[in-house]
């Protein structure tokens, strides 16, 4: 019976710790509270159930055992994999939401504009078509949203002054 490398286990625990902290924060702040509650429960249950489940292996490591059982269509192994996918999806969702919030901070937005322009020039020069479309969508959508928000603020000030 083999074991996974120490660095893998450290990264595994860091990911689940970050997931637990992020889900608690989102649950307390009442932002996406149902999704956060699910992530909180899964981040506590998945490592425990996975440890007990993979402890019954005869040879190999836990990862190989889990994949073998998933391909054998074992219900618990499939459920654990779905839980892992949910945790990864939750982390991606939280990271993108945080980056979006950071992008809308004026100071950070102004600091990042030159970097985005350099990236755009470089990738367009390399001829990567999907990225051309991505940057054109960013140019089209984000300024319009900001203008709409500014216009609504101006309209509210006009209405309140009248």
Short mmCIF file of N, CA and C in Angstrom, two decimals:
data_model
loop_
_atom_site.label_atom_id
_atom_site.label_comp_id
_atom_site.label_asym_id
_atom_site.label_seq_id
_atom_site.Cartn_x
_atom_site.Cartn_y
_atom_site.Cartn_z
N UNK A 1 0.85 -1.17 0.00
CA UNK A 1 0.00 0.00 0.00
C UNK A 1 0.90 1.24 0.00
N UNK A 2 0.71 2.08 -1.01
CA UNK A 2 1.52 3.28 -1.16
C UNK A 2 0.78 4.49 -0.59
N UNK A 3 1.52 5.57 -0.48
CA UNK A 3 0.93 6.81 -0.01
C UNK A 3 1.23 7.91 -1.03
N UNK A 4 0.40 8.91 -1.07
CA UNK A 4 0.64 10.05 -1.95
C UNK A 4 1.75 10.92 -1.37
N UNK A 5 2.45 11.69 -2.21
CA UNK A 5 3.52 12.56 -1.70
C UNK A 5 2.99 13.59 -0.70
N UNK A 6 3.85 14.02 0.19
CA UNK A 6 3.48 14.99 1.23
C UNK A 6 2.95 16.29 0.63
N UNK A 7 3.58 16.77 -0.45
CA UNK A 7 3.16 18.05 -1.04
C UNK A 7 1.73 17.95 -1.56
N UNK A 8 1.34 16.79 -2.09
CA UNK A 8 -0.03 16.59 -2.56
C UNK A 8 -1.01 16.71 -1.40
N UNK A 9 -0.67 16.09 -0.28
CA UNK A 9 -1.55 16.14 0.88
C UNK A 9 -1.63 17.56 1.46
N UNK A 10 -0.53 18.29 1.42
CA UNK A 10 -0.53 19.68 1.91
C UNK A 10 -1.43 20.53 1.02
N UNK A 11 -1.28 20.40 -0.29
CA UNK A 11 -2.12 21.17 -1.23
C UNK A 11 -3.59 20.78 -1.05
N UNK A 12 -3.85 19.50 -0.88
CA UNK A 12 -5.20 18.99 -0.66
C UNK A 12 -5.84 19.66 0.55
N UNK A 13 -5.11 19.72 1.65
CA UNK A 13 -5.65 20.32 2.87
C UNK A 13 -5.78 21.84 2.74
N UNK A 14 -4.86 22.48 2.03
CA UNK A 14 -4.96 23.93 1.81
C UNK A 14 -6.22 24.24 1.01
N UNK A 15 -6.47 23.47 -0.04
CA UNK A 15 -7.66 23.70 -0.87
C UNK A 15 -8.93 23.54 -0.04
N UNK A 16 -9.00 22.51 0.77
CA UNK A 16 -10.21 22.31 1.58
C UNK A 16 -10.32 23.35 2.69
N UNK A 17 -9.21 23.81 3.22
CA UNK A 17 -9.25 24.88 4.23
C UNK A 17 -9.74 26.18 3.62
N UNK A 18 -9.22 26.52 2.45
CA UNK A 18 -9.67 27.74 1.76
C UNK A 18 -11.15 27.64 1.43
N UNK A 19 -11.58 26.48 0.98
CA UNK A 19 -13.00 26.28 0.67
C UNK A 19 -13.86 26.46 1.91
N UNK A 20 -13.43 25.90 3.01
CA UNK A 20 -14.20 26.02 4.25
C UNK A 20 -14.28 27.48 4.70
N UNK A 21 -13.17 28.19 4.69
CA UNK A 21 -13.16 29.59 5.12
C UNK A 21 -14.02 30.44 4.18
N UNK A 22 -13.85 30.25 2.87
CA UNK A 22 -14.63 31.04 1.91
C UNK A 22 -16.12 30.76 2.05
N UNK A 23 -16.49 29.51 2.23
CA UNK A 23 -17.91 29.20 2.36
C UNK A 23 -18.49 29.75 3.66
N UNK A 24 -17.72 29.74 4.74
CA UNK A 24 -18.20 30.34 5.99
C UNK A 24 -18.39 31.85 5.81
N UNK A 25 -17.44 32.50 5.17
CA UNK A 25 -17.54 33.95 4.95
C UNK A 25 -18.76 34.27 4.09
N UNK A 26 -18.96 33.54 3.00
CA UNK A 26 -20.10 33.81 2.14
C UNK A 26 -21.42 33.48 2.84
N UNK A 27 -21.43 32.45 3.67
CA UNK A 27 -22.65 32.10 4.39
C UNK A 27 -23.00 33.17 5.43
N UNK A 28 -21.99 33.68 6.13
CA UNK A 28 -22.23 34.73 7.14
C UNK A 28 -22.68 36.02 6.46
N UNK A 29 -22.08 36.36 5.32
CA UNK A 29 -22.43 37.59 4.62
C UNK A 29 -23.75 37.47 3.85
N UNK A 30 -24.35 36.27 3.86
CA UNK A 30 -25.61 36.01 3.16
C UNK A 30 -25.48 36.23 1.65
N UNK A 31 -24.32 35.93 1.10
CA UNK A 31 -24.11 35.98 -0.35
C UNK A 31 -24.00 34.54 -0.84
N UNK A 32 -24.89 34.15 -1.73
CA UNK A 32 -24.91 32.79 -2.25
C UNK A 32 -24.92 31.79 -1.09
N UNK A 33 -25.79 32.04 -0.13
CA UNK A 33 -25.75 31.28 1.13
C UNK A 33 -26.06 29.79 0.93
N UNK A 34 -26.94 29.44 0.01
CA UNK A 34 -27.24 28.02 -0.20
C UNK A 34 -26.03 27.30 -0.78
N UNK A 35 -25.40 27.91 -1.77
CA UNK A 35 -24.20 27.31 -2.36
C UNK A 35 -23.07 27.25 -1.34
N UNK A 36 -22.97 28.28 -0.52
CA UNK A 36 -21.92 28.32 0.51
C UNK A 36 -22.15 27.24 1.56
N UNK A 37 -23.39 27.03 1.93
CA UNK A 37 -23.69 25.99 2.93
C UNK A 37 -23.35 24.61 2.39
N UNK A 38 -23.66 24.38 1.13
CA UNK A 38 -23.30 23.09 0.52
C UNK A 38 -21.79 22.92 0.49
N UNK A 39 -21.08 23.97 0.10
CA UNK A 39 -19.61 23.90 0.05
C UNK A 39 -19.03 23.69 1.45
N UNK A 40 -19.63 24.32 2.44
CA UNK A 40 -19.15 24.16 3.82
C UNK A 40 -19.31 22.70 4.28
N UNK A 41 -20.46 22.14 4.03
CA UNK A 41 -20.70 20.76 4.43
C UNK A 41 -19.78 19.80 3.68
N UNK A 42 -19.66 20.02 2.36
CA UNK A 42 -18.81 19.13 1.57
C UNK A 42 -17.34 19.26 1.93
N UNK A 43 -16.90 20.47 2.26
CA UNK A 43 -15.48 20.62 2.60
C UNK A 43 -15.13 19.94 3.92
N UNK A 44 -16.13 19.68 4.75
CA UNK A 44 -15.89 18.93 5.98
C UNK A 44 -16.07 17.42 5.77
N UNK A 45 -17.05 17.03 4.96
CA UNK A 45 -17.37 15.62 4.80
C UNK A 45 -16.46 14.88 3.82
N UNK A 46 -16.15 15.51 2.69
CA UNK A 46 -15.42 14.81 1.64
C UNK A 46 -14.07 14.27 2.11
N UNK A 47 -13.23 15.06 2.78
CA UNK A 47 -11.95 14.47 3.21
C UNK A 47 -12.12 13.30 4.18
N UNK A 48 -13.10 13.40 5.08
CA UNK A 48 -13.31 12.33 6.05
C UNK A 48 -13.81 11.05 5.37
N UNK A 49 -14.83 11.18 4.55
CA UNK A 49 -15.40 10.01 3.87
C UNK A 49 -14.38 9.42 2.90
N UNK A 50 -13.66 10.29 2.21
CA UNK A 50 -12.65 9.82 1.26
C UNK A 50 -11.54 9.06 1.98
N UNK A 51 -11.12 9.55 3.12
CA UNK A 51 -10.07 8.87 3.89
C UNK A 51 -10.53 7.48 4.33
N UNK A 52 -11.73 7.39 4.86
CA UNK A 52 -12.25 6.10 5.31
C UNK A 52 -12.45 5.17 4.12
N UNK A 53 -12.94 5.71 3.01
CA UNK A 53 -13.22 4.89 1.83
C UNK A 53 -11.93 4.36 1.20
N UNK A 54 -10.91 5.19 1.08
CA UNK A 54 -9.67 4.75 0.44
C UNK A 54 -8.77 3.96 1.38
N UNK A 55 -9.09 3.91 2.65
CA UNK A 55 -8.29 3.13 3.59
C UNK A 55 -8.46 1.63 3.37
N UNK A 56 -9.50 1.22 2.67
CA UNK A 56 -9.75 -0.20 2.44
C UNK A 56 -8.99 -0.76 1.24
N UNK A 57 -8.17 0.02 0.60
CA UNK A 57 -7.46 -0.44 -0.58
C UNK A 57 -6.38 -1.46 -0.20
N UNK A 58 -6.09 -2.36 -1.13
CA UNK A 58 -5.06 -3.37 -0.90
C UNK A 58 -3.71 -2.90 -1.44
N UNK A 59 -3.72 -2.29 -2.63
CA UNK A 59 -2.47 -1.82 -3.26
C UNK A 59 -2.69 -0.44 -3.84
N UNK A 60 -1.60 0.20 -4.25
CA UNK A 60 -1.69 1.52 -4.88
C UNK A 60 -1.95 2.61 -3.86
N UNK A 61 -2.19 3.81 -4.40
CA UNK A 61 -2.49 4.94 -3.52
C UNK A 61 -3.98 5.25 -3.59
N UNK A 62 -4.41 6.22 -2.80
CA UNK A 62 -5.82 6.57 -2.71
C UNK A 62 -6.39 7.08 -4.02
N UNK A 63 -5.59 7.84 -4.77
CA UNK A 63 -6.05 8.39 -6.04
C UNK A 63 -6.33 7.28 -7.04
N UNK A 64 -5.41 6.32 -7.17
CA UNK A 64 -5.60 5.20 -8.10
C UNK A 64 -6.81 4.37 -7.69
N UNK A 65 -6.95 4.14 -6.40
CA UNK A 65 -8.08 3.37 -5.89
C UNK A 65 -9.40 4.06 -6.22
N UNK A 66 -9.44 5.38 -6.01
CA UNK A 66 -10.67 6.13 -6.27
C UNK A 66 -11.03 6.08 -7.76
N UNK A 67 -10.05 6.28 -8.63
CA UNK A 67 -10.32 6.22 -10.07
C UNK A 67 -10.78 4.82 -10.49
N UNK A 68 -10.16 3.80 -9.93
CA UNK A 68 -10.56 2.43 -10.24
C UNK A 68 -12.02 2.20 -9.85
N UNK A 69 -12.41 2.66 -8.70
CA UNK A 69 -13.79 2.48 -8.24
C UNK A 69 -14.78 3.33 -9.04
N UNK A 70 -14.35 4.51 -9.48
CA UNK A 70 -15.23 5.33 -10.33
C UNK A 70 -15.48 4.62 -11.65
N UNK A 71 -14.43 4.04 -12.24
CA UNK A 71 -14.60 3.32 -13.50
C UNK A 71 -15.38 2.02 -13.32
N UNK A 72 -15.39 1.49 -12.10
CA UNK A 72 -16.23 0.33 -11.80
C UNK A 72 -17.66 0.75 -11.47
N UNK A 73 -17.95 2.04 -11.55
CA UNK A 73 -19.27 2.62 -11.29
C UNK A 73 -19.74 2.39 -9.85
N UNK A 74 -18.84 2.50 -8.93
CA UNK A 74 -19.17 2.41 -7.51
C UNK A 74 -19.88 3.71 -7.11
N UNK A 75 -21.01 3.60 -6.46
CA UNK A 75 -21.84 4.76 -6.13
C UNK A 75 -21.15 5.76 -5.21
N UNK A 76 -20.48 5.27 -4.18
CA UNK A 76 -19.82 6.17 -3.24
C UNK A 76 -18.65 6.89 -3.90
N UNK A 77 -17.90 6.19 -4.74
CA UNK A 77 -16.78 6.82 -5.44
C UNK A 77 -17.27 7.91 -6.39
N UNK A 78 -18.35 7.64 -7.08
CA UNK A 78 -18.92 8.65 -7.99
C UNK A 78 -19.42 9.85 -7.19
N UNK A 79 -20.07 9.60 -6.06
CA UNK A 79 -20.55 10.68 -5.21
C UNK A 79 -19.40 11.54 -4.70
N UNK A 80 -18.31 10.90 -4.30
CA UNK A 80 -17.13 11.65 -3.85
C UNK A 80 -16.55 12.49 -4.98
N UNK A 81 -16.49 11.93 -6.19
CA UNK A 81 -15.97 12.70 -7.33
C UNK A 81 -16.87 13.89 -7.64
N UNK A 82 -18.17 13.71 -7.54
CA UNK A 82 -19.08 14.84 -7.75
C UNK A 82 -18.83 15.91 -6.69
N UNK A 83 -18.58 15.49 -5.47
CA UNK A 83 -18.25 16.44 -4.40
C UNK A 83 -16.96 17.19 -4.70
N UNK A 84 -15.94 16.48 -5.18
CA UNK A 84 -14.68 17.14 -5.55
C UNK A 84 -14.90 18.16 -6.67
N UNK A 85 -15.70 17.79 -7.66
CA UNK A 85 -15.99 18.71 -8.76
C UNK A 85 -16.74 19.94 -8.24
N UNK A 86 -17.67 19.74 -7.31
CA UNK A 86 -18.39 20.87 -6.73
C UNK A 86 -17.44 21.81 -5.99
N UNK A 87 -16.52 21.24 -5.22
CA UNK A 87 -15.56 22.06 -4.47
C UNK A 87 -14.68 22.86 -5.44
N UNK A 88 -14.21 22.23 -6.50
CA UNK A 88 -13.40 22.95 -7.49
C UNK A 88 -14.22 24.04 -8.15
N UNK A 89 -15.47 23.73 -8.51
CA UNK A 89 -16.34 24.74 -9.11
C UNK A 89 -16.60 25.90 -8.16
N UNK A 90 -16.80 25.60 -6.88
CA UNK A 90 -17.03 26.65 -5.88
C UNK A 90 -15.81 27.56 -5.78
N UNK A 91 -14.63 26.97 -5.74
CA UNK A 91 -13.41 27.78 -5.64
C UNK A 91 -13.23 28.66 -6.88
N UNK A 92 -13.49 28.11 -8.05
CA UNK A 92 -13.38 28.91 -9.28
C UNK A 92 -14.40 30.04 -9.24
N UNK A 93 -15.61 29.75 -8.79
CA UNK A 93 -16.65 30.77 -8.69
C UNK A 93 -16.24 31.88 -7.72
N UNK A 94 -15.73 31.51 -6.56
CA UNK A 94 -15.31 32.50 -5.55
C UNK A 94 -14.16 33.35 -6.07
N UNK A 95 -13.19 32.71 -6.71
CA UNK A 95 -12.03 33.46 -7.22
C UNK A 95 -12.46 34.43 -8.31
N UNK A 96 -13.32 34.00 -9.25
CA UNK A 96 -13.76 34.91 -10.31
C UNK A 96 -14.61 36.04 -9.73
N UNK A 97 -15.42 35.75 -8.73
CA UNK A 97 -16.23 36.81 -8.13
C UNK A 97 -15.35 37.84 -7.42
N UNK A 98 -14.32 37.37 -6.73
CA UNK A 98 -13.39 38.29 -6.05
C UNK A 98 -12.60 39.11 -7.06
N UNK A 99 -12.15 38.49 -8.14
CA UNK A 99 -11.41 39.23 -9.16
C UNK A 99 -12.30 40.26 -9.85
N UNK A 100 -13.56 39.92 -10.06
CA UNK A 100 -14.50 40.87 -10.66
C UNK A 100 -14.71 42.06 -9.73
N UNK A 101 -14.86 41.79 -8.45
CA UNK A 101 -15.02 42.90 -7.49
C UNK A 101 -13.77 43.77 -7.43
N UNK A 102 -12.60 43.14 -7.48
CA UNK A 102 -11.35 43.91 -7.47
C UNK A 102 -11.22 44.76 -8.72
N UNK A 103 -11.66 44.22 -9.86
CA UNK A 103 -11.55 44.96 -11.11
C UNK A 103 -12.40 46.23 -11.08
N UNK A 104 -13.50 46.21 -10.36
CA UNK A 104 -14.38 47.37 -10.31
C UNK A 104 -13.95 48.42 -9.30
N UNK A 105 -12.89 48.18 -8.56
CA UNK A 105 -12.31 49.20 -7.69
C UNK A 105 -11.53 50.15 -8.59
N UNK A 106 -11.85 51.46 -8.59
CA UNK A 106 -11.23 52.39 -9.55
C UNK A 106 -9.70 52.39 -9.51
N UNK A 107 -9.11 52.37 -8.34
CA UNK A 107 -7.65 52.41 -8.24
C UNK A 107 -7.03 51.19 -8.92
N UNK A 108 -7.57 50.02 -8.65
CA UNK A 108 -7.03 48.79 -9.23
C UNK A 108 -7.31 48.75 -10.72
N UNK A 109 -8.48 49.21 -11.13
CA UNK A 109 -8.83 49.24 -12.55
C UNK A 109 -7.83 50.09 -13.33
N UNK A 110 -7.49 51.25 -12.81
CA UNK A 110 -6.53 52.13 -13.50
C UNK A 110 -5.15 51.50 -13.55
N UNK A 111 -4.76 50.78 -12.49
CA UNK A 111 -3.44 50.13 -12.48
C UNK A 111 -3.38 48.95 -13.44
N UNK A 112 -4.51 48.27 -13.65
CA UNK A 112 -4.51 47.08 -14.50
C UNK A 112 -4.70 47.39 -15.98
N UNK A 113 -5.20 48.57 -16.32
CA UNK A 113 -5.43 48.89 -17.73
C UNK A 113 -4.18 48.74 -18.59
N UNK A 114 -3.02 49.29 -18.19
CA UNK A 114 -1.83 49.10 -19.04
C UNK A 114 -1.45 47.63 -19.22
N UNK A 115 -1.62 46.84 -18.17
CA UNK A 115 -1.29 45.42 -18.28
C UNK A 115 -2.23 44.72 -19.27
N UNK A 116 -3.54 45.03 -19.20
CA UNK A 116 -4.48 44.43 -20.13
C UNK A 116 -4.20 44.86 -21.56
N UNK A 117 -3.81 46.12 -21.75
CA UNK A 117 -3.50 46.59 -23.09
C UNK A 117 -2.27 45.88 -23.65
N UNK A 118 -1.24 45.69 -22.83
CA UNK A 118 -0.06 44.96 -23.29
C UNK A 118 -0.39 43.51 -23.61
N UNK A 119 -1.21 42.89 -22.76
CA UNK A 119 -1.61 41.50 -23.02
C UNK A 119 -2.40 41.41 -24.31
N UNK A 120 -3.30 42.35 -24.51
CA UNK A 120 -4.12 42.35 -25.72
C UNK A 120 -3.25 42.49 -26.96
N UNK A 121 -2.30 43.44 -26.95
CA UNK A 121 -1.42 43.64 -28.10
C UNK A 121 -0.60 42.38 -28.37
N UNK A 122 -0.08 41.78 -27.32
CA UNK A 122 0.76 40.59 -27.48
C UNK A 122 -0.05 39.43 -28.06
N UNK A 123 -1.24 39.18 -27.51
CA UNK A 123 -2.03 38.04 -27.95
C UNK A 123 -2.61 38.26 -29.34
N UNK A 124 -2.97 39.50 -29.66
CA UNK A 124 -3.47 39.78 -31.00
C UNK A 124 -2.34 39.63 -32.01
N UNK A 125 -1.13 40.04 -31.62
CA UNK A 125 0.03 39.89 -32.49
C UNK A 125 0.31 38.41 -32.76
N UNK A 126 0.10 37.58 -31.75
CA UNK A 126 0.30 36.13 -31.91
C UNK A 126 -0.81 35.51 -32.74
N UNK A 127 -1.92 36.22 -32.89
CA UNK A 127 -3.01 35.73 -33.71
C UNK A 127 -3.87 34.69 -33.03
N UNK A 128 -4.23 34.92 -31.81
CA UNK A 128 -5.09 33.98 -31.09
C UNK A 128 -6.53 34.50 -31.19
N UNK A 129 -7.34 33.95 -32.12
CA UNK A 129 -8.68 34.49 -32.38
C UNK A 129 -9.62 34.51 -31.18
N UNK A 130 -9.71 33.46 -30.36
CA UNK A 130 -10.66 33.55 -29.23
C UNK A 130 -10.33 34.70 -28.28
N UNK A 131 -9.05 34.99 -28.11
CA UNK A 131 -8.67 36.08 -27.22
C UNK A 131 -9.02 37.44 -27.82
N UNK A 132 -8.96 37.55 -29.14
CA UNK A 132 -9.39 38.80 -29.78
C UNK A 132 -10.86 39.05 -29.44
N UNK A 133 -11.65 37.99 -29.56
CA UNK A 133 -13.08 38.11 -29.26
C UNK A 133 -13.29 38.44 -27.78
N UNK A 134 -12.52 37.80 -26.90
CA UNK A 134 -12.62 38.03 -25.46
C UNK A 134 -12.34 39.49 -25.13
N UNK A 135 -11.24 40.04 -25.66
CA UNK A 135 -10.90 41.43 -25.36
C UNK A 135 -11.89 42.41 -25.99
N UNK A 136 -12.43 42.08 -27.17
CA UNK A 136 -13.42 42.97 -27.75
C UNK A 136 -14.70 42.98 -26.90
N UNK A 137 -15.07 41.82 -26.35
CA UNK A 137 -16.23 41.78 -25.46
C UNK A 137 -15.99 42.58 -24.19
N UNK A 138 -14.79 42.50 -23.65
CA UNK A 138 -14.46 43.29 -22.45
C UNK A 138 -14.56 44.77 -22.76
N UNK A 139 -14.01 45.18 -23.90
CA UNK A 139 -14.06 46.60 -24.27
C UNK A 139 -15.50 47.07 -24.47
N UNK A 140 -16.34 46.20 -25.04
CA UNK A 140 -17.72 46.60 -25.32
C UNK A 140 -18.57 46.65 -24.05
N UNK A 141 -18.48 45.62 -23.23
CA UNK A 141 -19.42 45.45 -22.13
C UNK A 141 -19.09 46.27 -20.89
N UNK A 142 -17.85 46.25 -20.44
CA UNK A 142 -17.53 46.88 -19.16
C UNK A 142 -17.72 48.38 -19.15
N UNK A 143 -17.26 49.13 -20.15
CA UNK A 143 -17.51 50.57 -20.08
C UNK A 143 -19.00 50.91 -20.11
N UNK A 144 -19.79 50.14 -20.86
CA UNK A 144 -21.23 50.40 -20.91
C UNK A 144 -21.86 50.22 -19.54
N UNK A 145 -21.47 49.18 -18.84
CA UNK A 145 -22.03 48.95 -17.51
C UNK A 145 -21.68 50.09 -16.57
N UNK A 146 -20.44 50.55 -16.65
CA UNK A 146 -20.01 51.63 -15.77
C UNK A 146 -20.78 52.91 -16.11
N UNK A 147 -20.99 53.19 -17.39
CA UNK A 147 -21.74 54.38 -17.77
C UNK A 147 -23.18 54.28 -17.26
N UNK A 148 -23.75 53.12 -17.39
CA UNK A 148 -25.12 52.95 -16.91
C UNK A 148 -25.21 53.20 -15.41
N UNK A 149 -24.26 52.71 -14.68
CA UNK A 149 -24.25 52.92 -13.23
C UNK A 149 -24.07 54.39 -12.91
N UNK A 150 -23.17 55.08 -13.64
CA UNK A 150 -22.98 56.51 -13.42
C UNK A 150 -24.24 57.29 -13.77
N UNK A 151 -24.88 56.91 -14.89
CA UNK A 151 -26.09 57.61 -15.29
C UNK A 151 -27.19 57.43 -14.26
N UNK A 152 -27.32 56.24 -13.71
CA UNK A 152 -28.36 56.02 -12.71
C UNK A 152 -28.08 56.82 -11.45
N UNK A 153 -26.81 56.96 -11.09
CA UNK A 153 -26.48 57.78 -9.93
C UNK A 153 -26.83 59.25 -10.18
N UNK A 154 -26.52 59.72 -11.40
CA UNK A 154 -26.85 61.11 -11.74
C UNK A 154 -28.36 61.32 -11.73
N UNK A 155 -29.10 60.33 -12.25
CA UNK A 155 -30.56 60.45 -12.26
C UNK A 155 -31.11 60.47 -10.84
N UNK A 156 -30.55 59.67 -9.96
CA UNK A 156 -31.01 59.67 -8.57
C UNK A 156 -30.75 61.02 -7.91
N UNK A 157 -29.59 61.62 -8.19
CA UNK A 157 -29.28 62.94 -7.63
C UNK A 157 -30.24 64.00 -8.16
N UNK A 158 -30.56 63.91 -9.45
CA UNK A 158 -31.49 64.87 -10.04
C UNK A 158 -32.88 64.73 -9.41
N UNK A 159 -33.31 63.48 -9.23
CA UNK A 159 -34.64 63.25 -8.66
C UNK A 159 -34.69 63.69 -7.20
N UNK A 160 -33.63 63.45 -6.47
CA UNK A 160 -33.63 63.83 -5.06
C UNK A 160 -33.56 65.35 -4.88
N UNK A 161 -32.93 66.05 -5.83
CA UNK A 161 -32.83 67.51 -5.72
C UNK A 161 -34.14 68.19 -6.12
N UNK A 162 -34.97 67.50 -6.88
CA UNK A 162 -36.24 68.10 -7.33
C UNK A 162 -37.28 67.92 -6.31
#
